Short mmCIF file of C-alpha atoms in Angstrom, two decimals:
data_model
loop_
_atom_site.label_atom_id
_atom_site.label_comp_id
_atom_site.label_asym_id
_atom_site.label_seq_id
_atom_site.Cartn_x
_atom_site.Cartn_y
_atom_site.Cartn_z
CA UNK L 1 30.18 -92.59 -3.25
CA UNK L 2 26.38 -94.24 -2.86
CA UNK L 3 24.51 -94.28 -0.07
CA UNK L 4 21.35 -96.60 1.38
CA UNK L 5 18.78 -95.39 3.84
CA UNK L 6 16.07 -97.73 4.76
CA UNK L 7 13.33 -98.65 7.29
CA UNK L 8 10.71 -101.25 7.74
CA UNK L 9 8.72 -100.27 4.70
CA UNK L 10 11.69 -98.99 2.10
CA UNK L 11 15.29 -98.38 1.12
CA UNK L 12 16.40 -95.45 -1.19
CA UNK L 13 19.73 -94.79 -2.73
CA UNK L 14 21.39 -91.58 -3.49
CA UNK L 15 24.85 -90.55 -4.78
CA UNK L 16 26.77 -87.39 -3.67
CA UNK L 17 27.63 -86.42 -7.30
CA UNK L 18 24.70 -84.26 -7.98
CA UNK L 19 22.73 -85.58 -4.92
CA UNK L 20 20.48 -87.75 -7.04
CA UNK L 21 18.22 -90.03 -5.80
CA UNK L 22 19.17 -93.46 -7.77
CA UNK L 23 16.74 -95.98 -6.39
CA UNK L 24 13.46 -96.75 -4.52
CA UNK L 25 12.48 -99.99 -3.40
CA UNK L 26 9.72 -101.72 -1.23
CA UNK L 27 10.99 -104.01 1.29
CA UNK L 28 9.76 -106.42 -1.17
CA UNK L 29 12.63 -105.42 -3.40
CA UNK L 30 10.42 -103.69 -6.11
CA UNK L 31 11.82 -100.99 -8.05
CA UNK L 32 10.05 -97.52 -8.79
CA UNK L 33 12.87 -95.82 -10.31
CA UNK L 34 13.96 -95.55 -13.74
CA UNK L 35 17.57 -97.08 -13.91
CA UNK L 36 19.35 -94.89 -16.65
CA UNK L 37 19.53 -96.92 -19.70
CA UNK L 38 21.36 -94.81 -22.08
CA UNK L 39 19.68 -95.31 -24.78
CA UNK L 40 16.41 -93.35 -23.31
CA UNK L 41 17.79 -91.31 -20.65
CA UNK L 42 20.92 -92.20 -18.65
CA UNK L 43 19.53 -89.74 -15.31
CA UNK L 44 17.11 -90.58 -12.82
CA UNK L 45 16.64 -87.42 -11.32
CA UNK L 46 18.77 -84.56 -11.71
CA UNK L 47 18.29 -81.68 -9.21
CA UNK L 48 17.62 -78.42 -10.88
CA UNK L 49 18.87 -75.10 -9.44
CA UNK L 50 19.45 -72.16 -10.27
CA UNK L 51 18.02 -72.93 -13.44
CA UNK L 52 15.12 -75.04 -15.08
CA UNK L 53 15.06 -75.75 -19.15
CA UNK L 54 16.78 -74.90 -21.98
CA UNK L 55 19.24 -72.49 -22.47
CA UNK L 56 19.63 -71.35 -25.69
CA UNK L 57 21.28 -68.13 -24.63
CA UNK L 58 23.36 -67.03 -22.05
CA UNK L 59 21.26 -65.60 -18.76
CA UNK L 60 20.54 -62.23 -18.13
CA UNK L 61 20.96 -61.21 -14.33
CA UNK L 62 20.43 -57.00 -13.88
CA UNK L 63 21.73 -56.55 -16.96
CA UNK L 64 24.71 -59.25 -16.99
CA UNK L 65 24.92 -62.20 -18.66
CA UNK L 66 25.91 -65.77 -17.12
CA UNK L 67 26.76 -69.28 -18.74
CA UNK L 68 24.77 -71.43 -16.67
CA UNK L 69 24.23 -74.63 -17.99
CA UNK L 70 20.72 -76.54 -19.05
CA UNK L 71 18.81 -77.06 -15.58
CA UNK L 72 21.54 -75.40 -13.69
CA UNK L 73 24.80 -76.50 -12.02
CA UNK L 74 23.76 -78.07 -8.74
CA UNK L 75 23.22 -81.79 -10.36
CA UNK L 76 26.83 -81.69 -11.58
CA UNK L 77 27.95 -80.39 -8.37
CA UNK L 78 29.89 -82.70 -5.68
CA UNK L 79 28.00 -83.09 -2.56
CA UNK L 80 29.27 -83.73 0.80
CA UNK L 81 27.66 -85.60 3.91
CA UNK L 82 26.41 -83.47 6.35
CA UNK L 83 23.94 -85.60 8.48
CA UNK L 84 23.05 -89.59 8.33
CA UNK L 85 21.01 -91.90 10.24
CA UNK L 86 19.71 -95.13 9.25
CA UNK L 87 16.69 -93.43 7.37
CA UNK L 88 18.03 -90.42 5.99
CA UNK L 89 20.62 -88.19 4.92
CA UNK L 90 21.85 -84.62 4.69
CA UNK L 91 24.38 -83.75 1.97
CA UNK L 92 25.41 -80.13 1.27
CA UNK L 93 27.13 -77.99 -1.34
CA UNK L 94 27.54 -74.65 -2.13
CA UNK L 95 29.69 -71.63 -3.73
CA UNK L 96 32.98 -72.36 -6.06
CA UNK L 97 35.13 -70.92 -8.23
CA UNK L 98 32.97 -72.42 -10.95
CA UNK L 99 29.26 -71.52 -9.56
CA UNK L 100 30.71 -67.54 -8.81
CA UNK L 101 31.49 -67.65 -12.54
CA UNK L 102 28.21 -68.42 -13.81
CA UNK L 103 25.74 -67.22 -11.18
CA UNK L 104 26.83 -64.12 -8.88
CA UNK L 105 25.76 -65.58 -5.60
CA UNK L 106 27.06 -67.05 -2.36
CA UNK L 107 24.94 -69.67 -1.45
CA UNK L 108 24.44 -73.31 0.35
CA UNK L 109 22.34 -75.93 -1.07
CA UNK L 110 21.43 -78.97 0.77
CA UNK L 111 19.13 -82.23 -0.05
CA UNK L 112 17.80 -84.09 2.52
CA UNK L 113 16.40 -87.59 1.77
CA UNK L 114 14.04 -89.12 4.63
CA UNK L 115 12.28 -92.36 4.46
CA UNK L 116 8.58 -91.92 6.54
CA UNK L 117 6.77 -95.22 6.24
CA UNK L 118 6.41 -95.94 2.80
CA UNK L 119 6.85 -92.43 1.80
CA UNK L 120 10.43 -90.97 0.40
CA UNK L 121 10.30 -87.50 1.03
CA UNK L 122 12.89 -85.21 -0.52
CA UNK L 123 13.90 -81.45 0.60
CA UNK L 124 15.92 -79.10 -1.14
CA UNK L 125 16.95 -76.43 0.96
CA UNK L 126 18.42 -73.49 -0.22
CA UNK L 127 20.47 -70.73 1.84
CA UNK L 128 21.55 -67.42 0.60
CA UNK L 129 24.53 -66.20 2.32
CA UNK L 130 25.80 -63.18 0.60
CA UNK L 131 24.43 -59.41 1.35
CA UNK L 132 21.74 -59.00 -1.50
CA UNK L 133 18.34 -60.83 -2.52
CA UNK L 134 19.06 -63.81 -4.61
CA UNK L 135 16.99 -65.05 -7.42
CA UNK L 136 16.81 -68.59 -8.53
CA UNK L 137 14.58 -71.41 -10.18
CA UNK L 138 14.17 -74.84 -8.31
CA UNK L 139 13.07 -78.13 -9.05
CA UNK L 140 12.79 -81.74 -8.98
CA UNK L 141 13.23 -84.67 -12.06
CA UNK L 142 12.75 -87.66 -10.92
CA UNK L 143 11.67 -90.68 -13.11
CA UNK L 144 9.46 -93.53 -12.18
CA UNK L 145 9.01 -97.00 -14.27
CA UNK L 146 6.05 -96.66 -16.61
CA UNK L 147 4.89 -99.49 -16.96
CA UNK L 148 5.40 -100.45 -13.24
CA UNK L 149 4.68 -104.36 -14.22
CA UNK L 150 5.51 -106.88 -17.01
CA UNK L 151 2.84 -107.03 -19.39
CA UNK L 152 1.42 -103.77 -18.60
CA UNK L 153 1.86 -100.55 -21.30
CA UNK L 154 2.71 -97.11 -20.90
CA UNK L 155 -0.31 -96.06 -22.70
CA UNK L 156 -2.62 -98.14 -19.91
CA UNK L 157 -1.37 -95.15 -16.99
CA UNK L 158 -3.05 -92.12 -16.21
CA UNK L 159 -2.14 -89.43 -13.90
CA UNK L 160 -4.90 -88.40 -11.75
CA UNK L 161 -5.35 -84.85 -10.16
CA UNK L 162 -7.44 -84.15 -7.01
CA UNK L 163 -8.50 -80.49 -8.27
CA UNK L 164 -12.09 -81.17 -9.15
CA UNK L 165 -11.89 -79.41 -12.36
CA UNK L 166 -8.69 -80.80 -13.49
CA UNK L 167 -9.42 -84.28 -15.72
CA UNK L 168 -7.13 -87.41 -15.67
CA UNK L 169 -4.87 -87.42 -18.18
CA UNK L 170 -4.48 -90.89 -20.02
CA UNK L 171 -0.98 -91.13 -21.14
CA UNK L 172 -0.14 -91.53 -24.97
CA UNK L 173 3.40 -90.99 -26.21
CA UNK L 174 2.59 -88.46 -29.05
CA UNK L 175 1.21 -85.91 -25.82
CA UNK L 176 4.83 -85.27 -25.47
CA UNK L 177 6.28 -84.96 -29.33
CA UNK L 178 6.43 -80.99 -28.28
CA UNK L 179 8.53 -81.81 -24.95
CA UNK L 180 7.21 -81.59 -21.36
CA UNK L 181 3.51 -81.48 -20.48
CA UNK L 182 3.20 -78.43 -17.44
CA UNK L 183 0.62 -77.96 -15.06
CA UNK L 184 -0.15 -74.39 -13.50
CA UNK L 185 -2.41 -73.48 -10.75
CA UNK L 186 -3.61 -76.84 -8.71
CA UNK L 187 -5.39 -75.95 -5.79
CA UNK L 188 -3.99 -79.53 -4.50
CA UNK L 189 -0.34 -80.44 -5.35
CA UNK L 190 -0.98 -84.04 -5.02
CA UNK L 191 -1.04 -86.24 -8.43
CA UNK L 192 -0.95 -89.73 -8.89
CA UNK L 193 0.91 -92.15 -11.44
CA UNK L 194 -1.34 -95.12 -11.57
CA UNK L 195 -2.74 -98.18 -13.98
CA UNK L 196 -6.20 -97.48 -15.07
CA UNK L 197 -7.66 -100.56 -14.00
CA UNK L 198 -5.40 -102.08 -11.09
CA UNK L 199 -5.18 -98.37 -9.87
CA UNK L 200 -1.62 -99.26 -8.45
CA UNK L 201 0.92 -96.72 -8.96
CA UNK L 202 2.46 -94.26 -6.73
CA UNK L 203 1.38 -90.72 -5.41
CA UNK L 204 3.45 -87.58 -5.58
CA UNK L 205 3.02 -84.50 -3.25
CA UNK L 206 4.85 -81.48 -4.04
CA UNK L 207 3.83 -79.19 -1.62
CA UNK L 208 6.05 -76.12 -1.72
CA UNK L 209 6.21 -76.09 -5.75
CA UNK L 210 4.01 -74.16 -8.19
CA UNK L 211 3.70 -76.00 -11.26
CA UNK L 212 4.42 -79.60 -12.11
CA UNK L 213 5.85 -81.04 -15.21
CA UNK L 214 5.76 -84.59 -16.49
CA UNK L 215 8.03 -85.49 -19.32
CA UNK L 216 9.58 -88.63 -21.59
CA UNK L 217 11.84 -88.19 -24.10
CA UNK L 218 10.69 -87.58 -27.46
CA UNK L 219 9.71 -90.27 -29.67
CA UNK L 220 11.74 -93.19 -28.21
CA UNK L 221 8.65 -94.53 -26.38
CA UNK L 222 10.52 -94.92 -23.16
CA UNK L 223 9.60 -96.97 -20.30
CA UNK L 224 9.17 -94.15 -18.01
CA UNK L 225 7.46 -90.90 -17.04
CA UNK L 226 9.27 -87.96 -15.06
CA UNK L 227 7.38 -85.88 -12.72
CA UNK L 228 8.80 -82.50 -12.15
CA UNK L 229 7.76 -80.14 -9.50
CA UNK L 230 9.16 -76.90 -10.70
CA UNK L 231 9.30 -73.41 -9.18
CA UNK L 232 10.34 -72.00 -12.78
CA UNK L 233 9.40 -70.60 -16.29
CA UNK L 234 6.61 -71.92 -18.42
CA UNK L 235 7.19 -73.94 -21.49
CA UNK L 236 6.51 -70.87 -24.04
CA UNK L 237 9.47 -68.79 -21.74
CA UNK L 238 12.13 -71.10 -23.36
CA UNK L 239 13.72 -68.50 -25.66
CA UNK L 240 13.63 -65.45 -22.47
CA UNK L 241 16.50 -66.28 -20.53
CA UNK L 242 15.86 -63.28 -18.38
CA UNK L 243 16.50 -65.06 -14.86
CA UNK L 244 14.43 -62.19 -13.38
CA UNK L 245 11.61 -62.26 -15.89
CA UNK L 246 10.81 -66.01 -15.66
CA UNK L 247 7.83 -66.76 -14.35
CA UNK L 248 7.38 -68.17 -10.74
CA UNK L 249 11.09 -67.15 -9.86
CA UNK L 250 12.12 -67.20 -6.25
CA UNK L 251 13.54 -64.28 -4.21
CA UNK L 252 15.69 -65.43 -1.08
CA UNK L 253 16.96 -62.24 0.91
CA UNK L 254 19.85 -62.18 2.27
CA UNK L 255 20.92 -64.19 5.17
CA UNK L 256 17.60 -66.34 4.77
CA UNK L 257 17.04 -70.02 4.09
CA UNK L 258 14.28 -71.76 2.71
CA UNK L 259 13.45 -75.46 1.90
CA UNK L 260 11.38 -77.07 -1.06
CA UNK L 261 9.43 -80.64 -0.33
CA UNK L 262 8.62 -83.40 -2.39
CA UNK L 263 7.48 -86.73 -1.62
CA UNK L 264 6.57 -90.01 -3.21
CA UNK L 265 4.98 -93.57 -2.15
CA UNK L 266 3.06 -96.58 -3.58
CA UNK L 267 -0.25 -96.76 -3.74
#
C-alpha cells in the first residue's frame, strides 16, 4: 500500500512494504527521488537493519551463525500504519518467526516520515523488547536523481561538505568502480549534492549516523546517486561477518529505544 503525505511545500510517498520512500516532489511537481528503473536499480530507498552490506558467509553473533540477508531484513518486511496525519506517517514492524530465525532478538522497528516545511525528515526508531543487550547495524539508502535537470550530466555535480578539511568531491563514474565511497568522522554531518555551476540540488543532514556512503551502480552510468547514512561496518570489513566486530555496531540495552534521523530538502 502506498501512502502520500503533503504540506504547502512538498509531498512524499512511501509504501508499507519495507517502509520504502518512493517519492519526494515539490509543490510545483518536481521529483527528486530515483524512480526504480530496473535497467539500473529497481529500488528507491531501502531501510537497512540489522545488518549493512554484503553477506559472503553467515553472520556470527556471540559464537552462533545466522543467515541474515544482505542489508538486513527490514527492507522486505510488511509494515503497519500506526500513526498518520496530513504531513506525517508512522510505519511499524517487529519480530516475526522469520526474523527470529535469522536474528535472535525481540525488537520493534518504526519508520516515521514527516514534512517540515520543504524538508522531509525520516526517523528510524529501534526498540529492544528482549531481556539482553541487542547489537545491530542501521542505515538509510535513498537514491536521488543526478542529474536533476534536463540537459545536465552526472559529472557536472559535486558533493560539498561543511568540514573545512574535507574537499568537495566532483562526481565521476569510475570513482564508484570499487563500489560505494564511504566518509567517516565528519564533524558536521551535512552534505550537499549540487550542480557545480548553478549550485542547485539537495541538502542532506544525518545527525544520528556515524558515517555516510555514496553509491551508484558499477559501470552503468546510472542517472542517480544514493546518499547512505550508516551506523555500520566500513568497506574493508565486508569479509568479516562477525556482527560484534563490525565498526560502528550499535548496542541497545534491554527495554530501551533509540532514534536515528536523517532529512533532506532542495537547495
